XYZ file of C-alpha atoms in Angstrom:
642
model
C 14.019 75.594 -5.764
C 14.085 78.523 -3.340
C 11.808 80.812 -6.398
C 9.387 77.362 -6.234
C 9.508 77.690 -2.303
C 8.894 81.483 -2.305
C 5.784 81.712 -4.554
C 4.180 78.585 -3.131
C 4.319 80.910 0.145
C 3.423 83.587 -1.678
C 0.268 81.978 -2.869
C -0.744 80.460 0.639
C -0.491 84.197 2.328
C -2.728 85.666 -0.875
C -5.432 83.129 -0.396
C -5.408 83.619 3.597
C -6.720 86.888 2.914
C -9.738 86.234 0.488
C -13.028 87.046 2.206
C -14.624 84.087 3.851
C -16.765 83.356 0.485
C -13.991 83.008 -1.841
C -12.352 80.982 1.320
C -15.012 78.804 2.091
C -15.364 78.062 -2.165
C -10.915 77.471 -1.815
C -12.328 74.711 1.257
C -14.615 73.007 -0.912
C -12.366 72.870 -4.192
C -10.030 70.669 -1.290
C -13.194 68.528 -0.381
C -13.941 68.058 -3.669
C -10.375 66.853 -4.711
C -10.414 64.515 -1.927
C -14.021 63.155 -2.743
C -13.395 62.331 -6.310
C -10.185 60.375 -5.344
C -12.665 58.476 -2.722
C -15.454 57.823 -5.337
C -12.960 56.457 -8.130
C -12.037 53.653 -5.408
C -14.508 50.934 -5.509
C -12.867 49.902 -1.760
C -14.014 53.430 -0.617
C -17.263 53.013 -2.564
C -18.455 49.852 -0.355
C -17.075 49.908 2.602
C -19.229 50.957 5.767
C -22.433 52.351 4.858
C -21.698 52.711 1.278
C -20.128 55.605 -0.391
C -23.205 57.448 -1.067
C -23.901 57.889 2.650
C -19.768 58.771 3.324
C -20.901 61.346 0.994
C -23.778 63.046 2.581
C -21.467 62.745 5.915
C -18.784 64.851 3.817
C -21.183 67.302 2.784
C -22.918 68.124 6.009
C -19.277 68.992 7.388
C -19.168 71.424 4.374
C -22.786 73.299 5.432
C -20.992 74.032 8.568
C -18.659 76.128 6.620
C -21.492 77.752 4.425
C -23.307 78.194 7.480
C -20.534 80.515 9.224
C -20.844 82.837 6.667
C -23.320 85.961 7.599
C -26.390 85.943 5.968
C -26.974 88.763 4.208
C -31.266 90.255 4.216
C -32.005 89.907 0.253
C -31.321 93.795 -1.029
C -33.522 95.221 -2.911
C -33.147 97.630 -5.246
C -34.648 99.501 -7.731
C -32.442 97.386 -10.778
C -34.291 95.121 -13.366
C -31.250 93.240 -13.618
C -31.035 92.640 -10.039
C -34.559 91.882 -9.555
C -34.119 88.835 -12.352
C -30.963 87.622 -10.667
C -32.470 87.510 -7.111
C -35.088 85.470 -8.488
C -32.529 82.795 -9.806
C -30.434 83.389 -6.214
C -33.884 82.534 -4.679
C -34.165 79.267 -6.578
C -30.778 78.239 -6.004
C -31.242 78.711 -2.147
C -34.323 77.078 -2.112
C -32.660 73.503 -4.161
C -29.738 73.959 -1.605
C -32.025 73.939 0.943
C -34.421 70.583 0.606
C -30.982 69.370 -0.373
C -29.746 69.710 2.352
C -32.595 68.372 4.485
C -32.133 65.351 2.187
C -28.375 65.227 3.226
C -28.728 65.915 6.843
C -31.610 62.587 6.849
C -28.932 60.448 5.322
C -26.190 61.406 7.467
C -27.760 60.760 10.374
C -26.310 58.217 12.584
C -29.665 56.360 13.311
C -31.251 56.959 9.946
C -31.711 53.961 7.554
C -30.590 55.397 4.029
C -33.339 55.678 1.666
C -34.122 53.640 -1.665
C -31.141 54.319 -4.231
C -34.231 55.825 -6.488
C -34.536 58.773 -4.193
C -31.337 59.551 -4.041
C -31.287 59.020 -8.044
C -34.328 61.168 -8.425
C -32.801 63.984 -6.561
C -29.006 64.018 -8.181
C -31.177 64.056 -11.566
C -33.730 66.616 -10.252
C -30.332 68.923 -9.710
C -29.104 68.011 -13.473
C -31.478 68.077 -15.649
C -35.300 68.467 -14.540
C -36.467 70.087 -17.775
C -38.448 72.874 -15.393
C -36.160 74.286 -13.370
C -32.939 72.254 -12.518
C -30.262 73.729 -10.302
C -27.785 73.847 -13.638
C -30.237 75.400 -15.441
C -30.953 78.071 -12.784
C -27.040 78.669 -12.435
C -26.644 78.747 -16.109
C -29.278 81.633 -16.425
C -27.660 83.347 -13.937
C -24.344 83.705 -15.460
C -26.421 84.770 -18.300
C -27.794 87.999 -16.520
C -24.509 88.890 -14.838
C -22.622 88.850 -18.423
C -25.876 90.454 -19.751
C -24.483 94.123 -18.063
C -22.429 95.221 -15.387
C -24.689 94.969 -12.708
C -22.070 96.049 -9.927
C -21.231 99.235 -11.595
C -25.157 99.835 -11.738
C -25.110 100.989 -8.316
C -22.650 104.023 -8.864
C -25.095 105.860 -10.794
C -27.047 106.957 -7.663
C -24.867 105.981 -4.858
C -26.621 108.951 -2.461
C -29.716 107.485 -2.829
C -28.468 103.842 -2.145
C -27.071 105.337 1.613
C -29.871 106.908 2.085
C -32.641 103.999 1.460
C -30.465 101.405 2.672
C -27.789 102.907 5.063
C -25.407 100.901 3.308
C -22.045 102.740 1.751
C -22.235 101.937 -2.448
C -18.954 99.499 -1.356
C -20.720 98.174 1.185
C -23.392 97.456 -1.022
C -21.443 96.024 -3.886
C -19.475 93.770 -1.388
C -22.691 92.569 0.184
C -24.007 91.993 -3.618
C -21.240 89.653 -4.376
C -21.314 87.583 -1.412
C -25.311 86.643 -1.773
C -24.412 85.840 -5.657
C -21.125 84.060 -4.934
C -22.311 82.083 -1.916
C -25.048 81.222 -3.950
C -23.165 79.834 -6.806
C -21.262 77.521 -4.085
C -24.226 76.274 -3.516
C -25.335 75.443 -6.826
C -21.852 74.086 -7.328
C -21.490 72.012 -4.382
C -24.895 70.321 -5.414
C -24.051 69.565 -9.014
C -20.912 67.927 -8.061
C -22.266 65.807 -5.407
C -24.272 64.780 -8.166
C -21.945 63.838 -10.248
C -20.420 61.838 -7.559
C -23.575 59.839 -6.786
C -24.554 58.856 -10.335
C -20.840 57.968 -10.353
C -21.250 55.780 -7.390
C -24.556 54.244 -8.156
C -22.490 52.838 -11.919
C -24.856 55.463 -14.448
C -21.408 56.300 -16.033
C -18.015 57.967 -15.609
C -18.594 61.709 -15.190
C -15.284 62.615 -14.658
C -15.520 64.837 -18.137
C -19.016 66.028 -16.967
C -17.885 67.031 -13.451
C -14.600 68.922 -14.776
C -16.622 70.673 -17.471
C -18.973 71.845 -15.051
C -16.047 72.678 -12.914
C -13.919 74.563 -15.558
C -17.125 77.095 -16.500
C -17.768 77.641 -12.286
C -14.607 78.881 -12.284
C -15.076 80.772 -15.378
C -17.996 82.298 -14.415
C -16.657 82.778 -10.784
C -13.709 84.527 -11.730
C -15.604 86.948 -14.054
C -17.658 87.475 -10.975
C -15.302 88.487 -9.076
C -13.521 90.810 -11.399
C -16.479 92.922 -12.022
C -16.879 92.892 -8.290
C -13.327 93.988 -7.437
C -13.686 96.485 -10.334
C -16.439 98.346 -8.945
C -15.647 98.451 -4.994
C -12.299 100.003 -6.067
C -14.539 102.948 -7.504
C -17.651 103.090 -5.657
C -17.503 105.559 -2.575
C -17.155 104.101 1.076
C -19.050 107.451 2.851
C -21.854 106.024 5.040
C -23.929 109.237 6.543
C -27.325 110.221 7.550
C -30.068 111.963 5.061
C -32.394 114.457 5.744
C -34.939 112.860 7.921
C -38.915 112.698 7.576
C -39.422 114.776 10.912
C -37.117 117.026 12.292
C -37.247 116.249 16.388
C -34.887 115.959 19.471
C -33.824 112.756 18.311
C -32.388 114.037 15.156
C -30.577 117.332 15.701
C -29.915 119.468 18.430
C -28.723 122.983 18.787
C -25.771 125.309 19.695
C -27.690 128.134 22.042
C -27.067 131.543 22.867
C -23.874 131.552 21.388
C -23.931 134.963 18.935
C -27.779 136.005 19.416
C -30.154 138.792 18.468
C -29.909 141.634 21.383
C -31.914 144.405 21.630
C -30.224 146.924 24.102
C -30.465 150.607 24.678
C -27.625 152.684 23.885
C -27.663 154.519 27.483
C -26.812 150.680 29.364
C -23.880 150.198 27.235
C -21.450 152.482 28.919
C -20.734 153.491 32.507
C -21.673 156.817 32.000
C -25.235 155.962 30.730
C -24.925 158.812 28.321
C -26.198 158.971 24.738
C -23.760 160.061 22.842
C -22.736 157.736 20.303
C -24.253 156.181 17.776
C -25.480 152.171 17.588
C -22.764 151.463 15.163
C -20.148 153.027 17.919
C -20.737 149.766 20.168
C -18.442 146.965 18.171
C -17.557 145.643 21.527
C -19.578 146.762 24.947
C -21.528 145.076 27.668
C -23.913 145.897 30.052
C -23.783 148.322 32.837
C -27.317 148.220 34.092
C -30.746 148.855 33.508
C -31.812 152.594 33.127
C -34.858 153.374 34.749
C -36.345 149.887 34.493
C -37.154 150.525 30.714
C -37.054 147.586 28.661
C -34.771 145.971 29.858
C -36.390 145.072 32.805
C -38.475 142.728 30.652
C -35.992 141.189 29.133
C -32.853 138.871 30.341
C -30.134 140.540 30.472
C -26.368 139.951 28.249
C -24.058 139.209 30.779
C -21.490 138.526 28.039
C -19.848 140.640 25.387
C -22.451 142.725 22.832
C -20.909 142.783 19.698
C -21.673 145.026 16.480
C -24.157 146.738 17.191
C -26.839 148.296 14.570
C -29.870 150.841 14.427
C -32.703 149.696 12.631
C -35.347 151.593 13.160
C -36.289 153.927 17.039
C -39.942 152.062 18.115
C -40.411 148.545 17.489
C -43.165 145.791 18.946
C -41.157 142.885 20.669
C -43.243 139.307 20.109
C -40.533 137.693 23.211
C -40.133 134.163 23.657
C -41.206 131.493 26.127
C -38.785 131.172 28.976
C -38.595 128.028 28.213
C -37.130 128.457 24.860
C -33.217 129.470 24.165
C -34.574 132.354 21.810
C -35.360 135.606 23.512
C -37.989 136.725 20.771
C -39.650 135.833 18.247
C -39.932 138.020 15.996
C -39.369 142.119 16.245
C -41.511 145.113 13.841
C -40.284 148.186 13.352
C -42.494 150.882 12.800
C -40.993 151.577 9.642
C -42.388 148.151 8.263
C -39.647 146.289 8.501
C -40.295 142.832 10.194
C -37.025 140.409 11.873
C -38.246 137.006 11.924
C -41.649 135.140 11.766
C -44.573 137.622 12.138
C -47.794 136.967 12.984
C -50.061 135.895 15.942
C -47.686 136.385 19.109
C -48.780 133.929 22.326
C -47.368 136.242 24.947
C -48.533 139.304 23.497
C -46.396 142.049 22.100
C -44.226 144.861 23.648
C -43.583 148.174 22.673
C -40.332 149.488 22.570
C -39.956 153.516 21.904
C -36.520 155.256 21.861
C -36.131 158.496 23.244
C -34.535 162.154 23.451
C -32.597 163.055 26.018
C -32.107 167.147 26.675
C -33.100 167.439 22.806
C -29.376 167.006 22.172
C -28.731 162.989 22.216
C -31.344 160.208 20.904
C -31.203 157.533 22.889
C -31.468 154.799 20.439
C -32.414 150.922 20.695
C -29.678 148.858 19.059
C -29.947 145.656 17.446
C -26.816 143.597 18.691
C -25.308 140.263 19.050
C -24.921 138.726 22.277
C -22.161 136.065 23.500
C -23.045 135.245 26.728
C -21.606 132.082 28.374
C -24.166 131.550 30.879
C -25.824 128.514 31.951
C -28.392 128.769 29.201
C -26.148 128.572 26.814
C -24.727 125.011 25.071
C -21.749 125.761 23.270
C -19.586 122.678 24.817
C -17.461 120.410 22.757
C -15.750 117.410 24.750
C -12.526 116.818 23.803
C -12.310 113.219 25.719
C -11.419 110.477 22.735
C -14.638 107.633 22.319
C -12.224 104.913 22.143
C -13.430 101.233 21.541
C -11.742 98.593 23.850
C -8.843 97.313 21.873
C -7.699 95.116 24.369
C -10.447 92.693 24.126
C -10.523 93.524 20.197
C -13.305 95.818 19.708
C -13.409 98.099 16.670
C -15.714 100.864 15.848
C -19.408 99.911 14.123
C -20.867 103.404 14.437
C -20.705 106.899 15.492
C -22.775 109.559 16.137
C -22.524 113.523 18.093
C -24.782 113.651 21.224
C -25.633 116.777 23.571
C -25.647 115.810 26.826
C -26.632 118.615 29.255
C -24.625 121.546 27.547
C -21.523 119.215 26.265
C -21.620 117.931 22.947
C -19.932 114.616 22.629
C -18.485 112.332 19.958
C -20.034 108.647 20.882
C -19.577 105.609 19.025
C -21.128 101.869 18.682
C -18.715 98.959 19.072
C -18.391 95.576 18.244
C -15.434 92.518 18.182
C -13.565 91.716 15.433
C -12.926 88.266 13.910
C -12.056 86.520 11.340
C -11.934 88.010 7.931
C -13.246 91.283 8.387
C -16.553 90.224 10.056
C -17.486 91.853 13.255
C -20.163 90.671 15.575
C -23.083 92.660 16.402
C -22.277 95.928 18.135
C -23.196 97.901 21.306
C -23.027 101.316 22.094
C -20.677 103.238 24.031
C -22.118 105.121 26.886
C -20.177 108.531 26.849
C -19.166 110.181 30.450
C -21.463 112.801 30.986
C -19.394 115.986 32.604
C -20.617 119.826 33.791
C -18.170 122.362 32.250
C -18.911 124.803 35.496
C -17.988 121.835 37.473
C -13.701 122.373 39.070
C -12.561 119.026 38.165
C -12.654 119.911 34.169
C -10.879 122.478 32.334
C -11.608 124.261 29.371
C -9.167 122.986 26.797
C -8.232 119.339 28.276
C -12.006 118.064 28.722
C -13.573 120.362 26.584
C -14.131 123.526 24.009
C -16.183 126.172 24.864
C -17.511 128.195 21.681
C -16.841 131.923 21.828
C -16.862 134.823 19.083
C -13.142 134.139 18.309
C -13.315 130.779 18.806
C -15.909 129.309 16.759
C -14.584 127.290 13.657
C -15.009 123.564 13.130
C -12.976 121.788 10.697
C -14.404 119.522 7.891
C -12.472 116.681 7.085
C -12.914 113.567 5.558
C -9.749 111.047 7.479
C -8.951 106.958 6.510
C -6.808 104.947 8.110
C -4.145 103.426 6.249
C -4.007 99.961 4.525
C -4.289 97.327 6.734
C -5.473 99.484 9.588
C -9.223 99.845 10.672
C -11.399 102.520 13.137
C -11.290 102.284 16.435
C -11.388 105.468 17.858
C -12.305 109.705 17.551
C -12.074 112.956 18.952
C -12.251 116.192 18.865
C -9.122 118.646 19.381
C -7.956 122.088 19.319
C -5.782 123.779 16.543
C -5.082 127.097 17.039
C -8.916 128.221 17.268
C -10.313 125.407 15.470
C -12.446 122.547 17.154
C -10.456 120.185 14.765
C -11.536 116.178 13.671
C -9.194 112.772 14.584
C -9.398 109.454 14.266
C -7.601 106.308 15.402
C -6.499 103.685 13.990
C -5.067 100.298 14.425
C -3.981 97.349 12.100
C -5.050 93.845 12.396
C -4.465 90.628 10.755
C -7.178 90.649 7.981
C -7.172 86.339 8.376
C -7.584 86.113 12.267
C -9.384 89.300 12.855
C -6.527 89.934 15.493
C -5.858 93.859 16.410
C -2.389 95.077 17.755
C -2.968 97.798 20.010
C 0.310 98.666 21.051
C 0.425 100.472 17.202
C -2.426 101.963 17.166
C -2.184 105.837 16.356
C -4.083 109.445 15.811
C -4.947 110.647 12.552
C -5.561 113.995 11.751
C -5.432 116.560 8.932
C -3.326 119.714 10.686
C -3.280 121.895 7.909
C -4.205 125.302 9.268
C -4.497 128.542 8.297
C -0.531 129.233 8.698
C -0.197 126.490 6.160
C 1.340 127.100 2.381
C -2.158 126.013 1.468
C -4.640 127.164 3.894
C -8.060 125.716 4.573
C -10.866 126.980 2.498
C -13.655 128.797 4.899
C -17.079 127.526 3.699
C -19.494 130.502 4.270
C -23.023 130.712 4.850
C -25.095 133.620 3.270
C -28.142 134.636 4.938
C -28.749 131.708 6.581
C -32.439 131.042 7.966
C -32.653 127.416 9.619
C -32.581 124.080 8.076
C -35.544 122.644 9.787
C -37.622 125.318 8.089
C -38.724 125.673 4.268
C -38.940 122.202 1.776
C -34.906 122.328 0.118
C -33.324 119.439 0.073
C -30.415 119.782 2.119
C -27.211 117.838 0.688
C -23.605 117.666 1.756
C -21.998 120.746 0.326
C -18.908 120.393 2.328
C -15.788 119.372 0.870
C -12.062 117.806 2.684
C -9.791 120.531 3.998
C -12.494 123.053 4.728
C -13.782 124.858 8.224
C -17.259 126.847 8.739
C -18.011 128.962 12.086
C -20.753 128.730 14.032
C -23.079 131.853 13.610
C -26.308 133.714 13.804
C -29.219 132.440 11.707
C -30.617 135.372 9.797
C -31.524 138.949 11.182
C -34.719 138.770 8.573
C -35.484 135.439 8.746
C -35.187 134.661 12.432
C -34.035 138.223 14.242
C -30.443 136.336 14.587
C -32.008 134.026 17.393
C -30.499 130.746 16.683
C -26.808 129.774 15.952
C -26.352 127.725 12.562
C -25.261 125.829 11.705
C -27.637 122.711 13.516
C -25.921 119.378 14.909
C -27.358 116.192 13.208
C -27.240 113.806 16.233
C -29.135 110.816 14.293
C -26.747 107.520 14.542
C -24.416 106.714 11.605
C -24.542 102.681 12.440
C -24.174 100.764 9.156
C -27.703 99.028 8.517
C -28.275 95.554 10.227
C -30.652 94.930 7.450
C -27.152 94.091 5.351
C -25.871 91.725 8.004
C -28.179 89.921 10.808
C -25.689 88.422 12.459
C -22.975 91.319 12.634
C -21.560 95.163 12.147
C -20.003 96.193 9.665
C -16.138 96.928 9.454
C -15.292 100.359 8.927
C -11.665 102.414 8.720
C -12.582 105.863 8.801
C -15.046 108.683 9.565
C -15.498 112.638 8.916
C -17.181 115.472 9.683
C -18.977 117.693 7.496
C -21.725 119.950 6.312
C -24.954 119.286 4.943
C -26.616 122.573 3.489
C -28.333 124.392 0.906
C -27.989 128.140 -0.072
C -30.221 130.454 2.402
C -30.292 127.408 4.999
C -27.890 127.256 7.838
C -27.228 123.404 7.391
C -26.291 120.889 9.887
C -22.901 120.119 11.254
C -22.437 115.731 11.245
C -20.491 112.854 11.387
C -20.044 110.084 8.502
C -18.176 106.887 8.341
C -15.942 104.868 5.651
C -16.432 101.859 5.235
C -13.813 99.269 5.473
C -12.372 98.892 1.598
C -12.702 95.234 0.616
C -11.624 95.002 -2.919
C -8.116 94.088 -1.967
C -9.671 90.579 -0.760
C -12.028 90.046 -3.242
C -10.623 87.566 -5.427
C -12.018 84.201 -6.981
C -8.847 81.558 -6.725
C -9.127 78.592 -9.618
C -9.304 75.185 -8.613
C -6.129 72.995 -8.326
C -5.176 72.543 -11.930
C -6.080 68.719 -11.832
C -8.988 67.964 -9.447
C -9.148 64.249 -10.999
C -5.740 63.171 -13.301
C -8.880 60.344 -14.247
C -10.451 60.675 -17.775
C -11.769 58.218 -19.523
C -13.169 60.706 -21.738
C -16.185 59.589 -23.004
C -19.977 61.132 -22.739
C -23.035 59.829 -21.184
C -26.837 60.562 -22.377
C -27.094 61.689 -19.056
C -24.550 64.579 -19.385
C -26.240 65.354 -22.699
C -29.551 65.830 -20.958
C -27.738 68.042 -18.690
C -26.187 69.997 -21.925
C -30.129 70.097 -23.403
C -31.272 71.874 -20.273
């Protein structure tokens, strides 16, 4: 008795967490239980209005429960299969529909029911019209899903499915399943309700008709769902950003100034303004002023650190930059040929730069060095304030996205409320709290990172929350000298959509480079910038690596830009897939999206939320109707012919 007890509970708590398709089609196996019973009993049958209007009453109530389910934007997608199963989905819908007009006119409370032949002619039109019945339409269907594995289709080019649609390959397969199984409630519903009314209006028995067509729904519905739950638990949950068609403000933004192409006479890098080294002496220097107002008047001045120096060649022509840009030139030729950066026309006209002798004992060369100067022109800010979303009044994470406000980069995110099931209405964003890093009231490593020659590594990490838990926070932090990745994450109650703050916690990955198994450093090799040149720039970034911000090439740029780029496009899961809603999602990641001889960007991705665990297509009660008279009717052979 107590086994009985315990998996009867067991079985209630299972179904409480099936998505709210498989829930809704567990609601109308009930109905339908309850409706049979009511149509075998001829005091049911003519009492009131007459059973066939009870009926329509009964059904209406069940579109309100179809009706709270999102609708989903029909996906397309380059599949042949899919395309000839959307058709069928689209014929189905469009039955359910004028059905349902039909149903909503009887139910009516002022309506006078219409003649018993239009309610015969449509309960035949669902059964057995030899053009294009509803049973035909579901039974060609089934057909095309056992015809291939349609699901698993979409994991041979999941990139370019995230990409086209901004939906994760899970995502996509999840969405996939709903349209087909809501669909096939609908077809369902209708043929039953047919049933029911020929039952009602004395054409026969139907109660072997209506549980054949029962038993192979729940075939085909269970098959359905398999596949389905087969191919979320292998299709990838990454939801990023591709490369976009134009490369502007609003889709990446740049580190400035941090390590930048410095041309600087020998005789300024020591107090003594003597000559006496070479450029390669001057690892570490600064600035001590501007000998005789040579070039360096013309130029603004490192008022950092100048780091590794080099001599290239002694006379150059200097093409300098706008003063409006964060470069400083924009491209440099030596006299010996040799050309740093983009050559060509130059807007501001070129300088010439000569190095000299001094007594005929020291040259005093022109170096080619790296500046790190923290001034006000350079943004090399990270915030380290957590974008949280408000818990309290059950708000989860939708999106997320890295923004540069004034010289701070900051994470921000998109929020929306969590409810029942998994579904989260549509989301807002999260206005981050803009902050000046010169300003008293924030210090550097509480509030925020600054980016400096030693400190200049970003981990890559890819973080999920565990079971049961779901995103609702991230932030950046320091490790050692790494600007390092976390999320947050809290569980809920998959059923009521309920979150319990009070456990929420910070995930991170803290291996370091201390650790038994260090990160991996991912290094860049010559790298000229990513919004120049036609590669395609993919991620090349794995979990458990880190990559420092550096130079862009001395050849391909003069070292004037720091790579690698920040990708501030949104990563907000597409509304397309869900009008009415977000999506759920229960982790995110940073990474790097590259090619080789291209500095790459630096962004942010999300996981979707991983719904195979609630994917699951219960039978119906094993007796819907104990009642069999068991014989057949030519009506249910007509249905059989179509």
């Amino acid at each position: 008795m107590r086994l009985a007890a315990l998996f009867a509970l067991l079985t209630v708590a299972a179904a409480s967490e099936l998505t709210q398709v498989d829930h809704v089609r567990q609601k109308f196996y009930n109905l339908e239980q309850e409706l049979w019973v009511n149509v075998t009993d001829p005091q049911w049958r003519d009492a009131g209005l007459g059973g066939d209007v009870e009926l329509t009453k009964a059904f209406a109530a069940f579109n309100e429960h179809v009706e709270s389910i999102p609708r989903i934007k029909r996906i397309t997608l380059k599949s042949w299969l899919w395309t000839k199963v959307s058709e069928k989905l689209v014929i189905i819908d469009g039955f359910y529909k004028n059905f349902m007009e039909f149903v909503m006119r009887q139910a009516s409370p002022a309506s006078v029911p219409s003649p018993v032949r239009d309610w015969l002619d449509m309960a035949e039109t669902v059964l057995m019209d030899p053009r294009a019945s509803v049973a035909q339409a579901v039974r060609k269907l089934h057909g095309y899903l056992e015809h291939a594995d349609m699901f698993r289709s979409v994991l041979q080019d999941e990139d370019a499915e995230v990409c086209d649609l901004q939906l994760s390959a899970h995502q996509l397969i999840f969405d996939m399943y709903n349209t087909i199984a809501l669909t096939e409630i609908k077809g369902y519903a209708m043929m039953q309700f047919s049933w029911m009314l020929l039952r009602i209006y004395g054409r026969g028995n139907f109660t072997q008709e209506a549980s054949l067509t029962r038993q192979r729904y729940a075939e085909r519905t269970g098959q359905t769902a398999t596949a389905a739950r087969a191919a979320l638990a292998s299709a990838k949950r990454d939801l990023y950003k591709c490369e976009p068609s134009v490369y502007n403000a609003d889709t990446f933004a740049e580190v400035t100034r941090l390590l930048q192409g410095y041309i600087e006479n020998e005789v300024d890098m020591n107090p003594d303004n003597t000559c006496k080294e070479n450029c390669g002496y001057y690892t570490l220097a600064q600035n001590y002023g501007c000998y005789k107002d040579q070039y360096c008047v013309k130029q603004s001045r490192c008022n950092g650190r100048i780091i590794d120096c080099q001599f290239v060649d002694s006379d150059m022509w200097v093409c300098p930059a706008s003063h409006y840009s964060s470069r400083r030139y924009e491209y440099i030729e030596y006299e010996n040929g040799r050309v740093l950066g983009k050559g060509g026309k130059c807007d501001l006209g070129t300088t010439k730069v000569d190095s000299w002798w001094r007594w005929l004992f020291w040259h005093c060369s022109y170096c080619m060095c790296l500046c790190d100067d923290a001034s006000y022109n350079s943004h090399r800010y990270f915030s380290l304030r957590p974008s949280v979303s408000d818990i309290v009044r059950n708000k989860v994470v939708t999106g997320i996205r890295l923004v540069k406000v004034g010289r701070v980069f900051h994470l921000k995110i998109h929020q929306g409320t969590l409810v029942e099931r998994g579904f989260v209405e549509s989301s807002e964003e999260v206005q981050v709290k803009a902050f000046d890093p010169s300003n008293a009231d924030v210090k550097d490593g509480v509030d925020y990172h600054k980016l400096t020659y030693e400190r200049r590594a970003i981990d890559l990490d890819e973080l999920d929350s565990p079971s049961g838990y779901v995103l609702t926070g991230v932030r950046f932090q320091m490790i050692g000298a790494h600007l390092h990745f976390e999320i947050r994450s809290t569980p809920f109650n998959y059923t009521t959509g309920k979150l319990w703050p009070e456990k929420s916690q910070w995930i991170s990955n803290d291996n370091t480079e201390g650790s038994t198994k260090p990160r991996s450093r991912m290094q860049l090799h010559k790298p000229d910038l990513p919004t120049r040149g036609d590669k395609i720039l993919k991620i090349d970034s794995t979990h458990d690596q880190y990559i420092e911000f550096t130079h862009s090439d001395f050849d391909a740029d003069a070292a004037q830009s720091t790579v690698p780029f920040i990708d501030v496009q949104p990563v907000v899961p597409s509304k397309a897939s869900n009008s009415k809603g977000a999506t759920l999602n229960s982790g995110a990641g940073v990474y790097h999206r590259g090619a080789p001889g291209s500095g790459g960007f630096i962004a942010v991705k999300l996981l979707t939320y991983d719904y195979s665990q609630h994917v699951k297509a219960e039978p119906p009660p094993d007796e819907l109707l104990k009642e069999d008279e068991g014989f057949t009717t030519e009506i249910s052979n007509k249905v059989e012919a179509n």
